[in-house]
XYZ file of C-alpha atoms in Angstrom:
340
model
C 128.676 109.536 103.999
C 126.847 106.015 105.128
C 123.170 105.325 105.108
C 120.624 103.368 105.190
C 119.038 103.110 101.445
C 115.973 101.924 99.819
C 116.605 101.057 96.263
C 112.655 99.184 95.938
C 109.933 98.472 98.248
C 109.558 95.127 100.409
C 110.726 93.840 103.459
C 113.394 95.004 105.772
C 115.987 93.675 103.562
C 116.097 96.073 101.405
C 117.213 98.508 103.433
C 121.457 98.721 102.308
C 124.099 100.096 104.076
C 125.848 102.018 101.658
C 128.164 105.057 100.759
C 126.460 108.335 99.084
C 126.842 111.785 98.894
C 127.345 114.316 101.504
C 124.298 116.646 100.815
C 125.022 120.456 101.257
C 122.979 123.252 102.787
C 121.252 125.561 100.508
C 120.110 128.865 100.976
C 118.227 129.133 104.817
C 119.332 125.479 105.692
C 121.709 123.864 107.587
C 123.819 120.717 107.609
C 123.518 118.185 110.815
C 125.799 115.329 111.739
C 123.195 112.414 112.660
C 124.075 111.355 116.136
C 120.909 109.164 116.795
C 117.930 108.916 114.304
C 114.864 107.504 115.902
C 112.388 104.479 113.953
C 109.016 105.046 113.678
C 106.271 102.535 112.297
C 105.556 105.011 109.995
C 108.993 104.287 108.433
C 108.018 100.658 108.155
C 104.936 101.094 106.179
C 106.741 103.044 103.912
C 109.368 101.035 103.508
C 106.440 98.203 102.732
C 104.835 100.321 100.286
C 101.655 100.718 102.482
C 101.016 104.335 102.236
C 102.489 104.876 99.163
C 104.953 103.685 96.187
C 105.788 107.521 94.677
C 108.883 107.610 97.017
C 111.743 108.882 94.343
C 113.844 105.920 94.842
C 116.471 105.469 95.941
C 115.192 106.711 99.346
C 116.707 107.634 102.886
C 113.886 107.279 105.618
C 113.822 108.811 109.040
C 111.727 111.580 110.209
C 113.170 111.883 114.041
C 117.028 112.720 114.445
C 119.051 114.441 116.771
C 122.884 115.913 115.954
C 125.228 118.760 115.582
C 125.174 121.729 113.388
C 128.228 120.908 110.736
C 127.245 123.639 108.550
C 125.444 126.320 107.650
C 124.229 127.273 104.641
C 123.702 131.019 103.269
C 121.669 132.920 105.314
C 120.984 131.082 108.102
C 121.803 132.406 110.788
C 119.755 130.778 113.958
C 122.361 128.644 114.806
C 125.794 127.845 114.996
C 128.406 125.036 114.438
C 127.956 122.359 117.231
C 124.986 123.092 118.201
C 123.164 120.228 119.563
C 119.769 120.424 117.589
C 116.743 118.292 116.909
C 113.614 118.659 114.409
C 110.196 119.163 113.845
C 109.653 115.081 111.973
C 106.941 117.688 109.889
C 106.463 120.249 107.793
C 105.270 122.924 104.695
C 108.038 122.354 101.424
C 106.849 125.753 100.532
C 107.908 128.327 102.833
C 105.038 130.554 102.012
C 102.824 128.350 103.962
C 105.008 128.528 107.557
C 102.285 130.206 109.413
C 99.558 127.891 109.089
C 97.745 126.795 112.047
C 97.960 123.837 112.459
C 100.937 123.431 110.514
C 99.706 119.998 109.285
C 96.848 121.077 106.888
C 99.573 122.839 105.209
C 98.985 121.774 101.233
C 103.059 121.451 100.944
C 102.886 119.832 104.352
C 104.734 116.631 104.443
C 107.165 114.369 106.885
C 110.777 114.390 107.127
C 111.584 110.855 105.398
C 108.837 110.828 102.448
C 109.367 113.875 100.129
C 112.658 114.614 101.242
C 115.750 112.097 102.759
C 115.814 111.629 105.948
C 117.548 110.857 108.992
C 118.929 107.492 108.740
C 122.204 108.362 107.775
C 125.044 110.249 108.598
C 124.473 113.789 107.487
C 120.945 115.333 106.768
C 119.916 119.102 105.481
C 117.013 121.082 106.614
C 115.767 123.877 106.937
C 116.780 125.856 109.876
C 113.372 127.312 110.484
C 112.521 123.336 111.615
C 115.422 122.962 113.250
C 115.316 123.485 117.492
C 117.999 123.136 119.690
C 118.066 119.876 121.914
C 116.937 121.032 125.508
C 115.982 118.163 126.821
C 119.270 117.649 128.466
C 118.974 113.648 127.433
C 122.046 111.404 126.115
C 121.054 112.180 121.995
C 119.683 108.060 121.549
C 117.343 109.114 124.287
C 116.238 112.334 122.998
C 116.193 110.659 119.303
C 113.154 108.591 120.387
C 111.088 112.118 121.234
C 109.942 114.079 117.943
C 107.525 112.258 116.345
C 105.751 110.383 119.371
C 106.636 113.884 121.343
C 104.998 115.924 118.721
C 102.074 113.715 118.213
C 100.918 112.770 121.657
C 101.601 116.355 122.931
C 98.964 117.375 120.195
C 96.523 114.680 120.409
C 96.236 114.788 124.416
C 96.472 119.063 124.946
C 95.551 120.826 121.767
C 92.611 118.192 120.588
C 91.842 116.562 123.129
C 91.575 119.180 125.755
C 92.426 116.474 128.769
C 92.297 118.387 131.482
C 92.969 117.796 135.638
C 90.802 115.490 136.949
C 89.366 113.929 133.900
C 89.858 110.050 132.598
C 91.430 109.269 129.648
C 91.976 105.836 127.953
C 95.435 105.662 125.905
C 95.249 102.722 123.104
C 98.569 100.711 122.293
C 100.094 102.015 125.625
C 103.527 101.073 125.140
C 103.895 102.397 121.536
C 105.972 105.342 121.068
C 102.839 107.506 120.619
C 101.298 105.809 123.382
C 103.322 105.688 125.839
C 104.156 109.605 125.195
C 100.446 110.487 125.610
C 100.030 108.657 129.242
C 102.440 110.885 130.164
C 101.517 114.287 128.774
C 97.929 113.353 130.276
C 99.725 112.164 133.721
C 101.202 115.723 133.452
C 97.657 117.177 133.189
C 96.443 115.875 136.183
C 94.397 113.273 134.316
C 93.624 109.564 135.699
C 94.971 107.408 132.658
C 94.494 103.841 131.431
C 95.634 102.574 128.350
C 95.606 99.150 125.828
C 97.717 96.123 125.550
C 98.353 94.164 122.483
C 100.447 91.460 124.323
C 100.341 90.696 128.131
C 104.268 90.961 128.638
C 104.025 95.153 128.157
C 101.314 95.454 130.893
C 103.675 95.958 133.358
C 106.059 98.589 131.037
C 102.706 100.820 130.942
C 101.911 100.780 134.461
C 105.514 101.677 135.225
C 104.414 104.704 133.060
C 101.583 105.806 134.852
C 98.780 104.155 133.742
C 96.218 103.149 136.852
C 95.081 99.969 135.005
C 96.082 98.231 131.737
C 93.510 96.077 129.417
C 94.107 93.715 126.747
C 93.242 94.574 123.119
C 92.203 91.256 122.862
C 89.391 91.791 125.663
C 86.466 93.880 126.154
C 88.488 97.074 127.349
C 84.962 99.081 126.958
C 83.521 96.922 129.573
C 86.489 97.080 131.813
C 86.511 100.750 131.199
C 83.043 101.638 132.471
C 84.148 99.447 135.592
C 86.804 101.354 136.077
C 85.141 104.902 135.855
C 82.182 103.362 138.075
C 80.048 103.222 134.552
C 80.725 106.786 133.340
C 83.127 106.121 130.977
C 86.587 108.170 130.038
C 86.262 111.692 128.789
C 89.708 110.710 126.070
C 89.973 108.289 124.158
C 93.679 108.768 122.762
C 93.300 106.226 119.723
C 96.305 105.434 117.054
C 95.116 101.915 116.214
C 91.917 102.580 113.943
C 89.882 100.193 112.694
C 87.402 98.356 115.153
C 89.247 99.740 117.974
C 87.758 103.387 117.341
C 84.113 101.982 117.060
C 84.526 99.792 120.250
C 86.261 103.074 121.514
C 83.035 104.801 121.290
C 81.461 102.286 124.053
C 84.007 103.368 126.609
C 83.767 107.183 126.003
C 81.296 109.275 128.497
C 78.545 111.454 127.406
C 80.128 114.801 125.887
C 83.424 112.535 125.821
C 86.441 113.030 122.946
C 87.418 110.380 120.946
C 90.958 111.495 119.527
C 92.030 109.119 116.227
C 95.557 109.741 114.921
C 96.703 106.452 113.481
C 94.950 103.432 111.464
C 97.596 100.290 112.453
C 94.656 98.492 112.789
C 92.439 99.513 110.225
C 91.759 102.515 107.595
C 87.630 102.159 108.225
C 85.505 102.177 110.953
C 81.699 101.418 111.458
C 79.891 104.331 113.854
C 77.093 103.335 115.674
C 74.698 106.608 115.347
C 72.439 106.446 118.110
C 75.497 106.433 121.126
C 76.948 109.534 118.702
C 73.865 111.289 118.697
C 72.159 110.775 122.113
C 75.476 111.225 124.187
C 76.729 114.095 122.341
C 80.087 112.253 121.650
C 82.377 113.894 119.616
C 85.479 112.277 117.037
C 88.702 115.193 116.047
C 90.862 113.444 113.918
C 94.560 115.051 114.295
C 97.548 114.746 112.847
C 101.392 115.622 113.569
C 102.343 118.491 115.876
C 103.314 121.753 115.458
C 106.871 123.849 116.676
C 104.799 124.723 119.740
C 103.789 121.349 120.777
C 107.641 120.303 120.383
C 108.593 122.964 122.547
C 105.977 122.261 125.310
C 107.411 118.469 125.262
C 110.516 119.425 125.229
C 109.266 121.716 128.108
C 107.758 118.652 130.553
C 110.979 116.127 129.329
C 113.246 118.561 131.010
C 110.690 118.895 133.864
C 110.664 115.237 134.629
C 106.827 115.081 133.733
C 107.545 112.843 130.515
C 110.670 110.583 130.141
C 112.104 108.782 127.080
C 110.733 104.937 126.767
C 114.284 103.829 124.639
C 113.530 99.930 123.882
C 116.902 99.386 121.928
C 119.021 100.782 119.861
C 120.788 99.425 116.551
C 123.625 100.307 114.305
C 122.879 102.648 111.159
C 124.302 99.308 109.466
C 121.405 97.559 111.233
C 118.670 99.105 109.836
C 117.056 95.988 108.469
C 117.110 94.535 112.004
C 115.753 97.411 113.868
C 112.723 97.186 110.845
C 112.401 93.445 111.761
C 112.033 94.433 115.567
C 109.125 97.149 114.938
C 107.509 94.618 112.211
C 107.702 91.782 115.053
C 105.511 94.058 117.745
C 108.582 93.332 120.398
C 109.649 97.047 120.986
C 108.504 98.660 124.467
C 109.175 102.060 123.520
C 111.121 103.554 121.405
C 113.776 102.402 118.326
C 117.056 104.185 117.380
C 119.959 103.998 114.796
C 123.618 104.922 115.723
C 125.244 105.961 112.843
């Protein structure tokens, strides 16, 4: 089969297009024929050697695909050849650990892409017990661009942050992936949303997604918050930037309010201010990826209308290297796939 290989850590170049293996399915695992394999920024920090440099090279990243069954290995039995299927981008190596809630504190836990090969290439093996079937009823580069933003912002906005009707919630980096997924899920909700900027040109992409008003990074968004919420504040903040941007976050959350942090693009440390922690009874959850549940209940509001795909473009498996040079740029509005 073709993929996309990583032979040493750098920049996008050294991502090859090149013949390897056909893996087969083991016991409880089946075999899937890669019809659209979604790229995360995730995959372009590893791929840097950000996060880490114990990949065993060489290396096939990609923790969002969907495809076909092709085959099935022994024992599994959930599915059948040409089934249209998608999976969880997460999960426990050791199947003794299935059942944990949340599925992320796991010890074996890890994501598709990083212990394992992942999805960009032609064929990938998993484990069945990750594996759904695609019922989002989307063209499969559309649905591609759902697990890991689906999974996450699903999470983040129900299970953690507890956004209910009615409440205000301010969405950082609104026309990320991740972001753009959790103005939606908190539309869904009944929630009044804002969200973050980091250039001027996506404003208009993240009003189109339901957000009542859209703030520069580069400005004082707390200020223009409390404006906005007539000097209450937001009772979310949905935060996947880190850094500064969580402690400034803190000046635009109400009293009681939920600061949500799943992502550090923009820093691993933050300074918090005590006193406006203390006195207002503010609270930080920290979350991580989603669980087979949360996938489901996106799955559940794609196919209702509530939440819709944000595809920016899509690339050639053999274009790999460009679609990293796109994510590393900050262009996309959305989401990136590979076709193999």
């Amino acid at each position: 089969m073709k993929a996309s290989i990583m032979k040493t850590y750098g920049g996008p170049e050294v991502l090859a297009y090149e013949e390897v293996e056909t893996p087969r399915p083991g016991a409880g695992q089946v075999l899937i024929k890669v019809l659209a394999a979604g790229v995360n920024r995730l995959d372009h920090y590893l791929r840097a050697g950000a996060i880490t440099q114990d990949l065993a090279l060489p290396h096939v990243l990609g923790s969002d695909a969907v495809g076909t069954v092709e085959a099935l290995g022994e024992g599994a039995t959930r599915f059948q050849v040409g089934d249209q299927v998608t999976v969880l981008p997460g999960y426990p190596l050791d199947a003794r650990e299935q059942d944990f809630a949340p599925l992320s504190a796991a010890p074996s836990y890890t994501i598709r892409g990083i212990a394992e090969w992942g999805a960009y290439a032609e064929y990938m093996v998993v484990p069945e017990r990750w594996v759904i079937r695609d019922t989002s009823g989307l063209m499969p580069e559309q649905a591609a661009t759902l697990p890991m933003p689906l999974v996450t912002g699903v999470r983040a906005v129900v299970a953690v942050g507890g956004v209910k009707s009615g409440e205000w919630v301010l969405v950082h980096a609104g026309a990320s992936g991740t972001g753009s997924i959790s103005i939606q899920v908190a539309r869904a909700l009944g929630a009044r949303v804002a969200a973050t900027v980091r250039t001027p040109e996506k404003a208009e992409f993240v009003r189109e997604l339901g957000a009542e008003r859209v703030f520069p990074l580069s400005e004082d968004f707390a200020a223009k918050t409390l404006a906005w919420t007539g000097g209450k504040g937001v009772d979310v903040v949905i935060d996947n930037l880190g850094g500064e941007i969580l402690t400034r976050s803190l000046d635009a959350l109400a009293p009681l309010g939920r600061l949500v942090t799943m992502g550090m693009v923009m820093g691993g440390e933050a300074t918090l201010p005590i006193v406006p922690l203390f006195f207002g009874q503010k609270q930080i959850r920290g979350t991580k990826m989603g669980d087979m549940a949360d996938l489901e209940l996106g799955l559940s509001l794609v196919r209702e209308g509530k939440v819709k795909p944000t595809l920016d473009r899509s690339f050639s498996l053999a274009e790999a290297s460009k679609a990293h040079e796109y994510i590393a740029g900050g262009k996309a509005r959305g989401s990136v796939v590979l076709i193999p």
